[in-house]
Amino acid sequence: MPMQMVGQVPDELRVKLSVWLTLFSLTAVSFALMYAGALLVSGAIYSLAEALTGYAFRVETLDSINSWAGVGCFATGVFVFACLVRGSLETKRRRA
């Protein structure tokens, strides 16, 4: 086993940390993109509905749409992260 200097991180731990950081970053980015997309779609639907009917949504309705879009995107992000974690754990078990 090679000697390590004080303050050095073992390679195995460095790889694990980089994998987890990558998984977390990908999940956060996908959540942000999905939320932005949901707001963009709801804004387009709002504009279309206003143009077709001549009426605007109430502020409470828009807040509700934004809140539910955030909840849905957060839940999807958590699901994606859980799937990535499960896949990495299954891969780890197969190698052992």
mmCIF file of N, CA and C in Angstrom:
data_model
loop_
_atom_site.group_PDB
_atom_site.id
_atom_site.type_symbol
_atom_site.label_atom_id
_atom_site.label_comp_id
_atom_site.label_asym_id
_atom_site.label_seq_id
_atom_site.Cartn_x
_atom_site.Cartn_y
_atom_site.Cartn_z
ATOM 1 N N MET A 1 0.849 -1.177 0.000
ATOM 2 C CA MET A 1 0.000 0.000 0.000
ATOM 3 C C MET A 1 0.892 1.236 0.000
ATOM 4 N N PRO A 2 0.684 2.147 -0.921
ATOM 5 C CA PRO A 2 1.532 3.326 -0.977
ATOM 6 C C PRO A 2 1.270 4.252 0.206
ATOM 7 N N MET A 3 2.330 4.940 0.609
ATOM 8 C CA MET A 3 2.202 5.883 1.722
ATOM 9 C C MET A 3 1.433 7.116 1.270
ATOM 10 N N GLN A 4 0.684 7.641 2.190
ATOM 11 C CA GLN A 4 -0.055 8.863 1.889
ATOM 12 C C GLN A 4 0.470 9.987 2.761
ATOM 13 N N MET A 5 0.517 11.147 2.172
ATOM 14 C CA MET A 5 0.936 12.315 2.932
ATOM 15 C C MET A 5 -0.259 12.827 3.725
ATOM 16 N N VAL A 6 0.025 13.586 4.771
ATOM 17 C CA VAL A 6 -1.040 14.145 5.589
ATOM 18 C C VAL A 6 -1.876 15.100 4.735
ATOM 19 N N GLY A 7 -3.180 14.969 4.819
ATOM 20 C CA GLY A 7 -4.072 15.838 4.069
ATOM 21 C C GLY A 7 -4.455 15.303 2.705
ATOM 22 N N GLN A 8 -3.843 14.190 2.290
ATOM 23 C CA GLN A 8 -4.211 13.608 0.999
ATOM 24 C C GLN A 8 -5.462 12.756 1.160
ATOM 25 N N VAL A 9 -6.306 12.789 0.156
ATOM 26 C CA VAL A 9 -7.527 11.986 0.153
ATOM 27 C C VAL A 9 -7.248 10.718 -0.641
ATOM 28 N N PRO A 10 -7.597 9.549 -0.092
ATOM 29 C CA PRO A 10 -7.387 8.311 -0.851
ATOM 30 C C PRO A 10 -8.134 8.350 -2.187
ATOM 31 N N ASP A 11 -7.567 7.688 -3.188
ATOM 32 C CA ASP A 11 -8.166 7.712 -4.525
ATOM 33 C C ASP A 11 -9.579 7.130 -4.538
ATOM 34 N N GLU A 12 -9.797 6.056 -3.779
ATOM 35 C CA GLU A 12 -11.125 5.432 -3.751
ATOM 36 C C GLU A 12 -12.176 6.404 -3.211
ATOM 37 N N LEU A 13 -11.812 7.121 -2.143
ATOM 38 C CA LEU A 13 -12.736 8.097 -1.567
ATOM 39 C C LEU A 13 -12.952 9.263 -2.523
ATOM 40 N N ARG A 14 -11.912 9.676 -3.205
ATOM 41 C CA ARG A 14 -12.029 10.774 -4.165
ATOM 42 C C ARG A 14 -12.981 10.395 -5.296
ATOM 43 N N VAL A 15 -12.886 9.159 -5.760
ATOM 44 C CA VAL A 15 -13.782 8.701 -6.828
ATOM 45 C C VAL A 15 -15.223 8.668 -6.330
ATOM 46 N N LYS A 16 -15.438 8.139 -5.133
ATOM 47 C CA LYS A 16 -16.793 8.084 -4.579
ATOM 48 C C LYS A 16 -17.379 9.484 -4.428
ATOM 49 N N LEU A 17 -16.574 10.404 -3.904
ATOM 50 C CA LEU A 17 -17.063 11.770 -3.722
ATOM 51 C C LEU A 17 -17.393 12.427 -5.051
ATOM 52 N N SER A 18 -16.560 12.195 -6.047
ATOM 53 C CA SER A 18 -16.828 12.808 -7.352
ATOM 54 C C SER A 18 -18.076 12.211 -7.995
ATOM 55 N N VAL A 19 -18.298 10.909 -7.811
ATOM 56 C CA VAL A 19 -19.510 10.282 -8.354
ATOM 57 C C VAL A 19 -20.754 10.843 -7.673
ATOM 58 N N TRP A 20 -20.735 10.939 -6.347
ATOM 59 C CA TRP A 20 -21.894 11.468 -5.630
ATOM 60 C C TRP A 20 -22.130 12.932 -5.963
ATOM 61 N N LEU A 21 -21.062 13.698 -6.080
ATOM 62 C CA LEU A 21 -21.213 15.105 -6.437
ATOM 63 C C LEU A 21 -21.789 15.246 -7.843
ATOM 64 N N THR A 22 -21.352 14.384 -8.749
ATOM 65 C CA THR A 22 -21.894 14.407 -10.110
ATOM 66 C C THR A 22 -23.375 14.045 -10.113
ATOM 67 N N LEU A 23 -23.754 13.000 -9.368
ATOM 68 C CA LEU A 23 -25.165 12.611 -9.285
ATOM 69 C C LEU A 23 -26.016 13.747 -8.726
ATOM 70 N N PHE A 24 -25.526 14.358 -7.658
ATOM 71 C CA PHE A 24 -26.273 15.448 -7.034
ATOM 72 C C PHE A 24 -26.381 16.644 -7.974
ATOM 73 N N SER A 25 -25.293 16.973 -8.654
ATOM 74 C CA SER A 25 -25.301 18.108 -9.585
ATOM 75 C C SER A 25 -26.247 17.859 -10.752
ATOM 76 N N LEU A 26 -26.215 16.650 -11.309
ATOM 77 C CA LEU A 26 -27.118 16.329 -12.415
ATOM 78 C C LEU A 26 -28.578 16.411 -11.985
ATOM 79 N N THR A 27 -28.857 15.950 -10.770
ATOM 80 C CA THR A 27 -30.224 16.023 -10.268
ATOM 81 C C THR A 27 -30.658 17.473 -10.085
ATOM 82 N N ALA A 28 -29.776 18.295 -9.525
ATOM 83 C CA ALA A 28 -30.113 19.705 -9.318
ATOM 84 C C ALA A 28 -30.323 20.427 -10.647
ATOM 85 N N VAL A 29 -29.470 20.145 -11.615
ATOM 86 C CA VAL A 29 -29.602 20.785 -12.925
ATOM 87 C C VAL A 29 -30.883 20.331 -13.614
ATOM 88 N N SER A 30 -31.184 19.039 -13.529
ATOM 89 C CA SER A 30 -32.413 18.554 -14.168
ATOM 90 C C SER A 30 -33.645 19.152 -13.495
ATOM 91 N N PHE A 31 -33.603 19.300 -12.169
ATOM 92 C CA PHE A 31 -34.714 19.942 -11.465
ATOM 93 C C PHE A 31 -34.889 21.381 -11.940
ATOM 94 N N ALA A 32 -33.787 22.123 -12.034
ATOM 95 C CA ALA A 32 -33.870 23.526 -12.455
ATOM 96 C C ALA A 32 -34.403 23.648 -13.881
ATOM 97 N N LEU A 33 -33.932 22.783 -14.764
ATOM 98 C CA LEU A 33 -34.402 22.835 -16.152
ATOM 99 C C LEU A 33 -35.877 22.456 -16.261
ATOM 100 N N MET A 34 -36.286 21.443 -15.511
ATOM 101 C CA MET A 34 -37.690 21.031 -15.549
ATOM 102 C C MET A 34 -38.593 22.123 -14.987
ATOM 103 N N TYR A 35 -38.159 22.768 -13.916
ATOM 104 C CA TYR A 35 -38.966 23.830 -13.315
ATOM 105 C C TYR A 35 -39.067 25.020 -14.265
ATOM 106 N N ALA A 36 -37.944 25.379 -14.889
ATOM 107 C CA ALA A 36 -37.970 26.476 -15.859
ATOM 108 C C ALA A 36 -38.873 26.124 -17.042
ATOM 109 N N GLY A 37 -38.793 24.886 -17.491
ATOM 110 C CA GLY A 37 -39.658 24.444 -18.586
ATOM 111 C C GLY A 37 -41.124 24.466 -18.195
ATOM 112 N N ALA A 38 -41.416 24.040 -16.970
ATOM 113 C CA ALA A 38 -42.808 24.051 -16.503
ATOM 114 C C ALA A 38 -43.343 25.475 -16.426
ATOM 115 N N LEU A 39 -42.517 26.400 -15.950
ATOM 116 C CA LEU A 39 -42.957 27.792 -15.894
ATOM 117 C C LEU A 39 -43.126 28.373 -17.290
ATOM 118 N N LEU A 40 -42.249 27.987 -18.200
ATOM 119 C CA LEU A 40 -42.357 28.459 -19.581
ATOM 120 C C LEU A 40 -43.646 27.950 -20.230
ATOM 121 N N VAL A 41 -43.935 26.672 -20.032
ATOM 122 C CA VAL A 41 -45.155 26.090 -20.600
ATOM 123 C C VAL A 41 -46.393 26.721 -19.973
ATOM 124 N N SER A 42 -46.382 26.890 -18.647
ATOM 125 C CA SER A 42 -47.558 27.499 -18.011
ATOM 126 C C SER A 42 -47.720 28.951 -18.453
ATOM 127 N N GLY A 43 -46.612 29.656 -18.687
ATOM 128 C CA GLY A 43 -46.700 31.022 -19.202
ATOM 129 C C GLY A 43 -47.264 31.063 -20.609
ATOM 130 N N ALA A 44 -46.863 30.098 -21.432
ATOM 131 C CA ALA A 44 -47.395 30.033 -22.797
ATOM 132 C C ALA A 44 -48.885 29.713 -22.785
ATOM 133 N N ILE A 45 -49.285 28.782 -21.928
ATOM 134 C CA ILE A 45 -50.707 28.442 -21.816
ATOM 135 C C ILE A 45 -51.496 29.650 -21.310
ATOM 136 N N TYR A 46 -50.923 30.360 -20.342
ATOM 137 C CA TYR A 46 -51.578 31.559 -19.813
ATOM 138 C C TYR A 46 -51.774 32.601 -20.913
ATOM 139 N N SER A 47 -50.730 32.847 -21.694
ATOM 140 C CA SER A 47 -50.830 33.833 -22.779
ATOM 141 C C SER A 47 -51.853 33.407 -23.831
ATOM 142 N N LEU A 48 -51.841 32.123 -24.163
ATOM 143 C CA LEU A 48 -52.794 31.612 -25.147
ATOM 144 C C LEU A 48 -54.231 31.721 -24.633
ATOM 145 N N ALA A 49 -54.437 31.348 -23.383
ATOM 146 C CA ALA A 49 -55.783 31.422 -22.806
ATOM 147 C C ALA A 49 -56.262 32.867 -22.725
ATOM 148 N N GLU A 50 -55.351 33.766 -22.375
ATOM 149 C CA GLU A 50 -55.734 35.177 -22.295
ATOM 150 C C GLU A 50 -56.064 35.732 -23.685
ATOM 151 N N ALA A 51 -55.289 35.323 -24.691
ATOM 152 C CA ALA A 51 -55.544 35.797 -26.054
ATOM 153 C C ALA A 51 -56.862 35.240 -26.600
ATOM 154 N N LEU A 52 -57.160 33.988 -26.281
ATOM 155 C CA LEU A 52 -58.385 33.370 -26.804
ATOM 156 C C LEU A 52 -59.643 33.860 -26.097
ATOM 157 N N THR A 53 -59.561 34.018 -24.784
ATOM 158 C CA THR A 53 -60.759 34.363 -24.019
ATOM 159 C C THR A 53 -60.874 35.844 -23.712
ATOM 160 N N GLY A 54 -59.761 36.544 -23.689
ATOM 161 C CA GLY A 54 -59.787 37.955 -23.317
ATOM 162 C C GLY A 54 -59.765 38.179 -21.820
ATOM 163 N N TYR A 55 -59.737 37.095 -21.049
ATOM 164 C CA TYR A 55 -59.698 37.201 -19.592
ATOM 165 C C TYR A 55 -58.336 36.743 -19.088
ATOM 166 N N ALA A 56 -57.902 37.353 -17.995
ATOM 167 C CA ALA A 56 -56.633 36.963 -17.382
ATOM 168 C C ALA A 56 -56.923 36.082 -16.163
ATOM 169 N N PHE A 57 -55.981 35.201 -15.864
ATOM 170 C CA PHE A 57 -56.106 34.388 -14.655
ATOM 171 C C PHE A 57 -55.942 35.278 -13.426
ATOM 172 N N ARG A 58 -56.515 34.845 -12.336
ATOM 173 C CA ARG A 58 -56.299 35.558 -11.078
ATOM 174 C C ARG A 58 -54.905 35.241 -10.564
ATOM 175 N N VAL A 59 -54.387 36.107 -9.716
ATOM 176 C CA VAL A 59 -53.042 35.923 -9.168
ATOM 177 C C VAL A 59 -52.967 34.635 -8.357
ATOM 178 N N GLU A 60 -54.012 34.308 -7.630
ATOM 179 C CA GLU A 60 -54.010 33.084 -6.815
ATOM 180 C C GLU A 60 -53.869 31.845 -7.697
ATOM 181 N N THR A 61 -54.497 31.883 -8.855
ATOM 182 C CA THR A 61 -54.407 30.748 -9.779
ATOM 183 C C THR A 61 -52.985 30.586 -10.287
ATOM 184 N N LEU A 62 -52.356 31.697 -10.644
ATOM 185 C CA LEU A 62 -50.973 31.629 -11.131
ATOM 186 C C LEU A 62 -50.019 31.155 -10.039
ATOM 187 N N ASP A 63 -50.223 31.632 -8.811
ATOM 188 C CA ASP A 63 -49.389 31.170 -7.699
ATOM 189 C C ASP A 63 -49.568 29.677 -7.467
ATOM 190 N N SER A 64 -50.794 29.212 -7.583
ATOM 191 C CA SER A 64 -51.064 27.786 -7.415
ATOM 192 C C SER A 64 -50.375 26.966 -8.506
ATOM 193 N N ILE A 65 -50.439 27.446 -9.746
ATOM 194 C CA ILE A 65 -49.777 26.737 -10.849
ATOM 195 C C ILE A 65 -48.274 26.678 -10.615
ATOM 196 N N ASN A 66 -47.682 27.808 -10.207
ATOM 197 C CA ASN A 66 -46.240 27.839 -9.955
ATOM 198 C C ASN A 66 -45.853 26.927 -8.797
ATOM 199 N N SER A 67 -46.669 26.916 -7.751
ATOM 200 C CA SER A 67 -46.374 26.061 -6.597
ATOM 201 C C SER A 67 -46.433 24.586 -6.969
ATOM 202 N N TRP A 68 -47.482 24.190 -7.682
ATOM 203 C CA TRP A 68 -47.613 22.781 -8.058
ATOM 204 C C TRP A 68 -46.547 22.368 -9.060
ATOM 205 N N ALA A 69 -46.133 23.301 -9.926
ATOM 206 C CA ALA A 69 -45.037 22.989 -10.847
ATOM 207 C C ALA A 69 -43.754 22.741 -10.064
ATOM 208 N N GLY A 70 -43.505 23.552 -9.046
ATOM 209 C CA GLY A 70 -42.323 23.356 -8.207
ATOM 210 C C GLY A 70 -42.364 22.046 -7.449
ATOM 211 N N VAL A 71 -43.525 21.720 -6.885
ATOM 212 C CA VAL A 71 -43.670 20.459 -6.145
ATOM 213 C C VAL A 71 -43.464 19.267 -7.072
ATOM 214 N N GLY A 72 -44.073 19.326 -8.246
ATOM 215 C CA GLY A 72 -43.926 18.218 -9.199
ATOM 216 C C GLY A 72 -42.498 18.044 -9.670
ATOM 217 N N CYS A 73 -41.828 19.152 -9.959
ATOM 218 C CA CYS A 73 -40.436 19.063 -10.417
ATOM 219 C C CYS A 73 -39.518 18.598 -9.294
ATOM 220 N N PHE A 74 -39.780 19.049 -8.052
ATOM 221 C CA PHE A 74 -38.966 18.599 -6.927
ATOM 222 C C PHE A 74 -39.148 17.102 -6.706
ATOM 223 N N ALA A 75 -40.382 16.632 -6.769
ATOM 224 C CA ALA A 75 -40.639 15.199 -6.592
ATOM 225 C C ALA A 75 -39.970 14.389 -7.694
ATOM 226 N N THR A 76 -40.009 14.894 -8.915
ATOM 227 C CA THR A 76 -39.344 14.197 -10.016
ATOM 228 C C THR A 76 -37.843 14.181 -9.815
ATOM 229 N N GLY A 77 -37.283 15.290 -9.337
ATOM 230 C CA GLY A 77 -35.848 15.344 -9.061
ATOM 231 C C GLY A 77 -35.436 14.356 -7.980
ATOM 232 N N VAL A 78 -36.243 14.250 -6.932
ATOM 233 C CA VAL A 78 -35.954 13.279 -5.867
ATOM 234 C C VAL A 78 -36.038 11.859 -6.411
ATOM 235 N N PHE A 79 -37.022 11.587 -7.258
ATOM 236 C CA PHE A 79 -37.161 10.262 -7.860
ATOM 237 C C PHE A 79 -35.951 9.931 -8.732
ATOM 238 N N VAL A 80 -35.511 10.889 -9.544
ATOM 239 C CA VAL A 80 -34.338 10.664 -10.400
ATOM 240 C C VAL A 80 -33.108 10.399 -9.543
ATOM 241 N N PHE A 81 -32.925 11.184 -8.476
ATOM 242 C CA PHE A 81 -31.779 10.981 -7.593
ATOM 243 C C PHE A 81 -31.841 9.607 -6.936
ATOM 244 N N ALA A 82 -33.023 9.194 -6.492
ATOM 245 C CA ALA A 82 -33.164 7.870 -5.874
ATOM 246 C C ALA A 82 -32.847 6.762 -6.872
ATOM 247 N N CYS A 83 -33.277 6.928 -8.119
ATOM 248 C CA CYS A 83 -32.964 5.925 -9.145
ATOM 249 C C CYS A 83 -31.464 5.851 -9.405
ATOM 250 N N LEU A 84 -30.806 7.008 -9.454
ATOM 251 C CA LEU A 84 -29.361 7.019 -9.673
ATOM 252 C C LEU A 84 -28.626 6.373 -8.508
ATOM 253 N N VAL A 85 -29.073 6.661 -7.286
ATOM 254 C CA VAL A 85 -28.444 6.056 -6.107
ATOM 255 C C VAL A 85 -28.652 4.552 -6.120
ATOM 256 N N ARG A 86 -29.873 4.115 -6.407
ATOM 257 C CA ARG A 86 -30.155 2.674 -6.444
ATOM 258 C C ARG A 86 -29.302 1.979 -7.501
ATOM 259 N N GLY A 87 -29.189 2.601 -8.670
ATOM 260 C CA GLY A 87 -28.364 2.018 -9.728
ATOM 261 C C GLY A 87 -26.908 1.923 -9.340
ATOM 262 N N SER A 88 -26.395 2.964 -8.668
ATOM 263 C CA SER A 88 -24.992 2.905 -8.267
ATOM 264 C C SER A 88 -24.772 1.858 -7.182
ATOM 265 N N LEU A 89 -25.746 1.685 -6.277
ATOM 266 C CA LEU A 89 -25.609 0.662 -5.236
ATOM 267 C C LEU A 89 -25.692 -0.742 -5.828
ATOM 268 N N GLU A 90 -26.582 -0.944 -6.807
ATOM 269 C CA GLU A 90 -26.672 -2.258 -7.445
ATOM 270 C C GLU A 90 -25.396 -2.584 -8.211
ATOM 271 N N THR A 91 -24.828 -1.596 -8.869
ATOM 272 C CA THR A 91 -23.566 -1.809 -9.579
ATOM 273 C C THR A 91 -22.463 -2.159 -8.598
ATOM 274 N N LYS A 92 -22.468 -1.496 -7.448
ATOM 275 C CA LYS A 92 -21.454 -1.769 -6.428
ATOM 276 C C LYS A 92 -21.593 -3.202 -5.911
ATOM 277 N N ARG A 93 -22.839 -3.663 -5.698
ATOM 278 C CA ARG A 93 -23.055 -5.028 -5.202
ATOM 279 C C ARG A 93 -22.615 -6.071 -6.223
ATOM 280 N N ARG A 94 -22.839 -5.788 -7.502
ATOM 281 C CA ARG A 94 -22.436 -6.742 -8.540
ATOM 282 C C ARG A 94 -20.925 -6.886 -8.619
ATOM 283 N N ARG A 95 -20.232 -5.803 -8.371
ATOM 284 C CA ARG A 95 -18.765 -5.848 -8.437
ATOM 285 C C ARG A 95 -18.173 -6.579 -7.244
ATOM 286 N N ALA A 96 -18.874 -6.526 -6.108
ATOM 287 C CA ALA A 96 -18.329 -7.144 -4.888
ATOM 288 C C ALA A 96 -18.480 -8.642 -4.894
#
